[in-house]
Tab-separated table of C-alpha atoms in Angstrom:
chain	number	residue	atom	x	y	z
C	1	MET	CA	-146.108	10.751	100.367
C	2	ARG	CA	-145.550	11.224	104.195
C	3	ASN	CA	-145.710	14.716	104.850
C	4	ILE	CA	-147.580	17.581	103.333
C	5	ALA	CA	-144.463	19.262	102.156
C	6	GLY	CA	-143.774	16.652	99.806
C	7	SER	CA	-147.286	16.648	98.203
C	8	LEU	CA	-146.826	20.736	97.788
C	9	VAL	CA	-143.290	20.257	96.137
C	10	VAL	CA	-144.460	17.283	93.811
C	11	SER	CA	-147.545	19.367	92.537
C	12	LEU	CA	-146.033	22.676	92.199
C	13	VAL	CA	-143.105	21.026	90.433
C	14	VAL	CA	-145.629	18.971	87.747
C	15	ALA	CA	-147.682	22.761	87.639
C	16	LEU	CA	-144.487	24.318	86.507
C	17	LEU	CA	-143.419	21.785	83.992
C	18	VAL	CA	-146.744	21.514	82.363
C	19	GLY	CA	-146.930	25.828	82.352
C	20	LEU	CA	-143.778	25.978	81.134
C	21	GLY	CA	-144.217	23.321	78.521
C	22	ALA	CA	-147.683	24.719	77.158
C	23	GLY	CA	-145.988	28.191	77.177
C	24	ALA	CA	-142.999	27.232	74.773
C	25	PHE	CA	-145.029	25.497	72.737
C	26	LEU	CA	-147.493	28.159	72.062
C	27	GLN	CA	-144.361	30.327	71.871
C	28	ALA	CA	-142.836	28.063	69.280
C	29	SER	CA	-145.763	28.033	66.994
C	30	ARG	CA	-146.012	31.989	66.498
C	31	THR	CA	-142.185	31.866	66.090
C	32	ARG	CA	-142.566	28.908	63.297
C	33	GLY	CA	-145.738	30.616	61.787
C	34	ALA	CA	-143.183	34.265	61.713
C	35	LEU	CA	-140.240	31.984	60.236
C	36	THR	CA	-142.780	30.402	57.544
C	37	ALA	CA	-143.823	33.860	56.184
C	38	VAL	CA	-139.988	35.261	55.686
C	39	PRO	CA	-138.637	34.122	52.569
C	40	PRO	CA	-135.001	33.281	52.642
C	41	SER	CA	-132.111	33.460	50.590
C	42	PRO	CA	-130.085	30.571	49.787
C	43	VAL	CA	-125.963	30.583	51.098
C	44	VAL	CA	-123.283	28.999	48.922
C	45	VAL	CA	-121.201	26.735	51.517
C	46	GLY	CA	-118.867	25.080	49.564
C	47	ALA	CA	-117.520	25.163	45.641
C	48	GLN	CA	-114.949	23.139	44.048
C	49	TYR	CA	-113.289	22.578	41.143
C	50	GLU	CA	-113.832	18.779	39.653
C	51	LYS	CA	-111.071	18.525	37.172
C	52	LYS	CA	-112.551	14.936	35.635
C	53	LYS	CA	-115.825	16.651	34.812
C	54	GLN	CA	-114.523	19.740	33.770
C	55	ALA	CA	-117.189	21.926	35.970
C	56	VAL	CA	-117.153	24.155	39.233
C	57	VAL	CA	-119.502	22.258	41.770
C	58	LEU	CA	-121.436	24.598	44.159
C	59	GLU	CA	-123.147	23.730	47.602
C	60	LEU	CA	-126.195	26.014	48.499
C	61	TYR	CA	-127.859	25.903	51.753
C	62	ASN	CA	-131.497	27.153	51.905
C	63	PRO	CA	-131.307	28.179	55.851
C	64	GLY	CA	-134.779	29.467	55.897
C	65	PHE	CA	-138.227	27.345	56.756
C	66	VAL	CA	-139.304	28.051	53.012
C	67	PRO	CA	-139.186	25.624	50.259
C	68	LEU	CA	-136.797	27.498	46.990
C	69	HIS	CA	-136.986	26.675	43.642
C	70	LEU	CA	-133.313	27.019	41.622
C	71	VAL	CA	-134.720	27.714	38.067
C	72	ASP	CA	-131.304	27.792	35.720
C	73	GLN	CA	-127.862	29.189	35.994
C	74	THR	CA	-125.406	31.029	34.415
C	75	VAL	CA	-121.709	30.455	34.181
C	76	VAL	CA	-119.013	33.335	33.209
C	77	PHE	CA	-115.774	32.661	32.543
C	78	THR	CA	-112.796	35.249	32.473
C	79	PRO	CA	-109.422	34.129	31.984
C	80	GLY	CA	-106.753	34.518	33.762
C	81	PRO	CA	-102.620	35.611	33.133
C	82	LYS	CA	-101.889	32.204	32.434
C	83	SER	CA	-105.050	31.121	30.389
C	84	LYS	CA	-105.263	30.569	26.581
C	85	GLU	CA	-108.737	30.534	26.634
C	86	LYS	CA	-111.203	33.250	25.747
C	87	GLY	CA	-113.915	34.254	27.878
C	88	TYR	CA	-117.510	32.923	27.533
C	89	ALA	CA	-120.840	32.433	28.664
C	90	LEU	CA	-123.036	29.662	29.037
C	91	ALA	CA	-126.433	31.712	30.032
C	92	ALA	CA	-129.917	30.140	31.501
C	93	VAL	CA	-128.801	26.090	31.628
C	94	PRO	CA	-132.040	24.987	33.070
C	95	LEU	CA	-131.497	23.702	36.362
C	96	ASN	CA	-135.065	22.790	37.870
C	97	LEU	CA	-134.817	21.844	41.214
C	98	THR	CA	-136.298	22.014	44.845
C	99	LEU	CA	-134.161	23.348	47.810
C	100	PRO	CA	-136.057	22.064	50.784
C	101	PRO	CA	-135.809	24.123	54.117
C	102	ARG	CA	-132.638	23.845	56.263
C	103	SER	CA	-131.129	21.837	53.882
C	104	SER	CA	-128.394	21.695	50.897
C	105	VAL	CA	-128.013	20.522	47.084
C	106	ARG	CA	-125.246	20.406	45.027
C	107	VAL	CA	-125.161	22.066	41.981
C	108	THR	CA	-122.716	21.486	38.747
C	109	LEU	CA	-121.828	24.329	36.939
C	110	SER	CA	-120.260	22.630	33.892
C	111	LEU	CA	-117.970	24.775	31.573
C	112	LYS	CA	-117.552	25.396	28.044
C	113	PRO	CA	-117.526	21.046	26.558
C	114	GLY	CA	-113.965	20.887	24.914
C	115	SER	CA	-112.492	24.029	26.922
C	116	GLN	CA	-109.072	24.024	28.299
C	117	GLU	CA	-108.410	22.743	31.974
C	118	LEU	CA	-109.017	25.842	34.515
C	119	GLN	CA	-105.457	27.384	35.101
C	120	PRO	CA	-105.116	29.633	38.130
C	121	GLY	CA	-105.988	32.698	38.185
C	122	ASP	CA	-108.780	31.913	36.101
C	123	VAL	CA	-112.622	33.160	37.342
C	124	VAL	CA	-115.611	31.248	36.827
C	125	ALA	CA	-118.682	33.514	38.327
C	126	GLY	CA	-121.364	30.913	38.745
C	127	THR	CA	-125.234	32.393	39.250
C	128	VAL	CA	-127.924	30.509	40.171
C	129	SER	CA	-131.520	31.897	39.635
C	130	TYR	CA	-134.450	30.905	42.413
C	131	SER	CA	-137.400	31.466	43.056
C	132	HIS	CA	-139.763	31.111	46.311
C	133	PRO	CA	-143.215	30.405	46.635
C	134	PHE	CA	-144.273	33.961	47.593
C	135	SER	CA	-143.827	35.866	44.531
C	136	PRO	CA	-143.358	34.640	40.628
C	137	ASP	CA	-139.948	36.967	40.801
C	138	LEU	CA	-136.612	35.535	39.592
C	139	TYR	CA	-133.851	36.176	41.943
C	140	ALA	CA	-129.747	35.218	41.619
C	141	VAL	CA	-127.125	34.347	43.862
C	142	THR	CA	-123.668	35.204	42.137
C	143	HIS	CA	-120.622	32.958	43.438
C	144	PRO	CA	-117.290	34.143	41.827
C	145	PHE	CA	-115.211	31.232	42.013
C	146	LYS	CA	-111.287	31.688	41.540
C	147	LEU	CA	-108.428	29.344	41.044
C	148	GLY	CA	-105.445	28.711	43.106
C	149	GLU	CA	-106.523	31.733	45.695
C	150	GLY	CA	-105.915	29.802	48.852
C	151	LYS	CA	-108.614	27.448	48.489
C	152	PRO	CA	-108.429	23.802	50.280
U	1	MET	CA	-178.636	51.463	90.810
U	2	ARG	CA	-179.715	48.430	89.177
U	3	LYS	CA	-180.374	49.901	86.110
U	4	VAL	CA	-176.378	50.945	86.012
U	5	LEU	CA	-175.214	47.548	87.048
U	6	ALA	CA	-177.183	46.098	84.159
U	7	TRP	CA	-175.579	48.250	81.798
U	8	LEU	CA	-171.985	48.239	83.255
U	9	TRP	CA	-172.307	44.497	82.977
U	10	PHE	CA	-173.949	44.445	79.488
U	11	LEU	CA	-170.992	46.741	78.547
U	12	LEU	CA	-168.325	44.181	79.897
U	13	PHE	CA	-169.846	41.066	78.249
U	14	ALA	CA	-169.779	43.119	74.742
U	15	PHE	CA	-166.113	44.057	75.611
U	16	ALA	CA	-165.072	40.758	76.499
U	17	LEU	CA	-167.313	39.436	73.091
U	18	VAL	CA	-165.086	41.659	71.112
U	19	LEU	CA	-161.506	40.256	72.929
U	20	GLY	CA	-162.917	37.261	72.368
U	21	ALA	CA	-163.386	37.359	68.711
U	22	VAL	CA	-160.264	39.553	67.971
U	23	ALA	CA	-157.878	36.631	69.669
U	24	PHE	CA	-160.135	33.903	67.843
U	25	ALA	CA	-159.485	35.992	64.550
U	26	GLN	CA	-155.525	36.047	65.126
U	27	ALA	CA	-154.852	32.725	66.705
U	28	THR	CA	-152.991	30.262	65.017
U	29	PRO	CA	-153.781	26.527	63.754
U	30	GLU	CA	-152.023	25.412	67.345
U	31	GLU	CA	-153.499	27.897	69.556
U	32	LEU	CA	-157.250	27.086	68.486
U	33	ALA	CA	-156.132	23.451	68.952
U	34	PHE	CA	-154.699	24.603	72.686
U	35	ALA	CA	-157.957	26.236	73.479
U	36	LEU	CA	-160.021	23.181	72.173
U	37	GLY	CA	-157.728	20.868	74.407
U	38	LEU	CA	-158.109	22.997	76.998
U	39	PHE	CA	-161.570	23.252	77.558
U	40	GLY	CA	-163.090	20.094	76.439
U	41	PHE	CA	-160.679	18.245	78.969
U	42	LEU	CA	-161.828	21.248	81.771
U	43	MET	CA	-165.401	20.263	80.776
U	44	LEU	CA	-164.139	16.354	81.208
U	45	ALA	CA	-162.375	17.139	84.506
U	46	ASN	CA	-165.241	19.118	85.820
U	47	PRO	CA	-166.928	16.211	88.319
U	48	LEU	CA	-162.997	15.612	89.530
U	49	LEU	CA	-162.165	18.969	90.008
U	50	PHE	CA	-165.682	19.457	92.028
U	51	GLY	CA	-165.206	16.190	93.606
U	52	TYR	CA	-161.716	16.371	94.887
U	53	ALA	CA	-162.023	20.138	96.464
U	54	GLY	CA	-165.443	19.581	98.172
U	55	LEU	CA	-164.051	16.395	99.488
U	56	LEU	CA	-160.687	18.819	100.649
U	57	GLY	CA	-163.347	21.135	102.607
U	58	PHE	CA	-165.297	18.142	103.713
U	59	LEU	CA	-161.910	16.700	105.017
U	60	ALA	CA	-161.180	20.556	106.580
U	61	GLU	CA	-164.310	20.582	108.614
U	62	LEU	CA	-163.999	16.951	109.509
U	63	ARG	CA	-160.575	18.605	111.135
U	64	GLN	CA	-162.670	21.174	112.971
U	65	GLY	CA	-165.294	18.405	113.854
U	66	SER	CA	-168.315	20.139	112.140
U	67	ALA	CA	-168.302	17.418	109.207
U	68	ARG	CA	-172.221	16.919	108.297
U	69	ALA	CA	-172.984	13.756	106.855
U	70	GLU	CA	-175.682	16.167	104.339
U	71	THR	CA	-172.695	17.200	102.499
U	72	VAL	CA	-171.684	14.004	101.290
U	73	ALA	CA	-175.493	13.001	100.374
U	74	ALA	CA	-175.971	15.843	98.119
U	75	ALA	CA	-172.555	15.917	96.529
U	76	LEU	CA	-172.827	11.964	95.708
U	77	HIS	CA	-176.494	12.180	94.978
U	78	TYR	CA	-177.120	9.496	98.026
U	79	PRO	CA	-180.550	9.222	100.020
U	80	ILE	CA	-179.418	10.383	103.088
U	81	GLU	CA	-180.932	7.767	105.045
U	82	LEU	CA	-177.919	5.491	103.826
U	83	LEU	CA	-175.636	7.564	105.164
U	84	ARG	CA	-177.004	9.387	108.523
U	85	GLU	CA	-175.323	6.485	110.724
U	86	LEU	CA	-171.788	6.305	109.180
U	87	ALA	CA	-168.630	8.500	110.827
U	88	ALA	CA	-167.284	10.830	108.965
U	89	LEU	CA	-163.846	9.355	108.247
U	90	PRO	CA	-165.340	6.482	106.285
U	91	LEU	CA	-167.634	8.972	104.880
U	92	ALA	CA	-164.448	10.911	103.326
U	93	ALA	CA	-163.152	7.554	102.382
U	94	LEU	CA	-166.398	6.745	100.163
U	95	TRP	CA	-166.454	10.262	98.939
U	96	LEU	CA	-162.643	9.387	97.588
U	97	LYS	CA	-163.837	5.739	96.183
U	98	GLU	CA	-166.760	7.197	94.066
U	99	LEU	CA	-164.512	9.640	92.528
U	100	ALA	CA	-161.995	6.901	91.339
U	101	PRO	CA	-163.783	5.566	88.171
U	102	TYR	CA	-164.414	9.125	86.915
U	103	ARG	CA	-160.661	9.771	87.529
U	104	TYR	CA	-160.108	6.321	85.614
U	105	ALA	CA	-162.037	7.776	82.675
U	106	TYR	CA	-160.075	11.013	82.584
U	107	TYR	CA	-156.651	9.417	82.508
U	108	GLY	CA	-157.563	6.960	80.174
U	109	LEU	CA	-158.546	9.650	77.417
U	110	PHE	CA	-156.020	12.009	78.810
U	111	LEU	CA	-153.490	8.890	77.676
U	112	LEU	CA	-155.632	8.177	74.590
U	113	LEU	CA	-154.978	11.837	73.160
U	114	LEU	CA	-151.066	11.487	74.511
U	115	MET	CA	-150.641	8.123	72.148
U	116	VAL	CA	-152.408	9.854	69.338
U	117	ALA	CA	-150.220	13.240	69.557
U	118	VAL	CA	-146.878	11.354	70.466
U	119	ALA	CA	-146.903	8.102	67.782
U	120	PRO	CA	-146.574	9.827	64.684
U	121	GLN	CA	-143.408	11.728	65.747
U	122	LEU	CA	-141.967	8.436	67.551
U	123	SER	CA	-142.494	6.491	63.935
U	124	GLY	CA	-141.099	9.317	61.961
U	125	GLY	CA	-138.293	9.575	64.510
U	126	VAL	CA	-138.727	12.912	64.872
U	127	LEU	CA	-139.185	13.953	68.460
U	128	GLY	CA	-139.989	18.045	68.829
U	129	LEU	CA	-143.784	18.030	69.515
U	130	SER	CA	-145.339	20.013	66.879
U	131	GLY	CA	-148.942	20.760	65.172
U	132	VAL	CA	-152.389	21.084	65.918
U	133	LEU	CA	-152.471	17.400	68.094
U	134	ALA	CA	-149.433	18.843	70.201
U	135	GLY	CA	-151.987	22.074	70.253
U	136	ALA	CA	-154.512	19.838	72.013
U	137	LEU	CA	-152.268	17.818	74.286
U	138	TRP	CA	-151.010	20.664	75.995
U	139	GLY	CA	-154.112	22.482	76.397
U	140	ALA	CA	-155.517	19.044	78.040
U	141	ALA	CA	-152.184	18.895	79.643
U	142	LEU	CA	-153.463	21.666	81.919
U	143	PRO	CA	-156.803	20.340	83.900
U	144	THR	CA	-154.909	17.324	83.839
U	145	ALA	CA	-152.198	18.933	86.184
U	146	MET	CA	-154.856	20.841	88.354
U	147	VAL	CA	-156.533	17.051	88.820
U	148	PHE	CA	-153.305	15.352	89.704
U	149	GLY	CA	-152.552	18.080	92.058
U	150	LEU	CA	-156.035	18.249	93.898
U	151	GLU	CA	-155.927	14.578	93.876
U	152	LEU	CA	-152.858	14.117	95.763
U	153	ALA	CA	-153.842	16.960	98.420
U	154	ALA	CA	-156.951	15.028	98.974
U	155	SER	CA	-155.709	11.868	99.421
U	156	TRP	CA	-152.905	13.113	101.423
U	157	GLN	CA	-155.075	14.445	104.073
U	158	LEU	CA	-157.109	11.472	104.103
U	159	ALA	CA	-154.235	9.543	105.024
U	160	ALA	CA	-152.989	12.018	107.253
U	161	LEU	CA	-156.287	11.785	109.353
U	162	LEU	CA	-156.419	8.232	109.004
U	163	ARG	CA	-152.693	8.094	110.643
U	164	GLU	CA	-154.156	10.189	113.337
U	165	GLY	CA	-156.698	8.111	114.249
U	166	SER	CA	-154.620	5.158	114.486
U	167	THR	CA	-152.380	6.275	116.854
U	168	THR	CA	-154.486	8.388	119.006
């Protein structure tokens, strides 16, 4: 180090970086603590009909920092104008899946065995009930899936 | 007057105690680890901080021509008879050399903590530092930055004095 300005600048930059790092770390630990105290609600990010399996597959995403437990699923089938099938409901089919934080899982909603293929206009309402670690209660998310309504 | 001051001091002390207790109760585990790393490494850095600060003061006295061998003897716990014959510049160099083993041990312990805190993250493939060990690491980084700055200033001052001495 040839001059005093150089050593001053170097030690100042080191001090600023270390201070920034320490402050950011402490702030992040507080934020993480706050976020892990809030139970999230899963989001349906994708739904598609699989003809071969005769099922609707939902993709559920957990946006929070707390793991969720998917307890069971309910399928309510409402026929459209083109369908010959009657409406039905399959209630409380056990699921027992754990949805870790910041990740997604695919849930298969099987339609009634032996039923007709879905026709455009049919509506399948899939309900997934879930619980989180802070409460014994059950919550539910319902996704109405309508075939042939501009879905890719 | 004395009594009033004593009471004021006692009130201040009690206030600081309550404040500290509240902060301790509300702290996250990461913040407790941060405090542990900060105060633990401040104690480790103690000889270095006071050593480099004392050396900087001695070098400033040297520039003014009022440096005394007694200062160095008291700081390094040397008998004054050994140092009285030496000039001020070699005394400063001796002081800097005396601090080198402390600096080596201090940086070694900091490196050890760094490795312990960072190695699990590397093996897990996660680069974001989190957890109590990272808190201790950030706490220890503050006295390390202080030691680094003081050491840089002291060695620069000594080198500048040596350069001036060689040119004149």
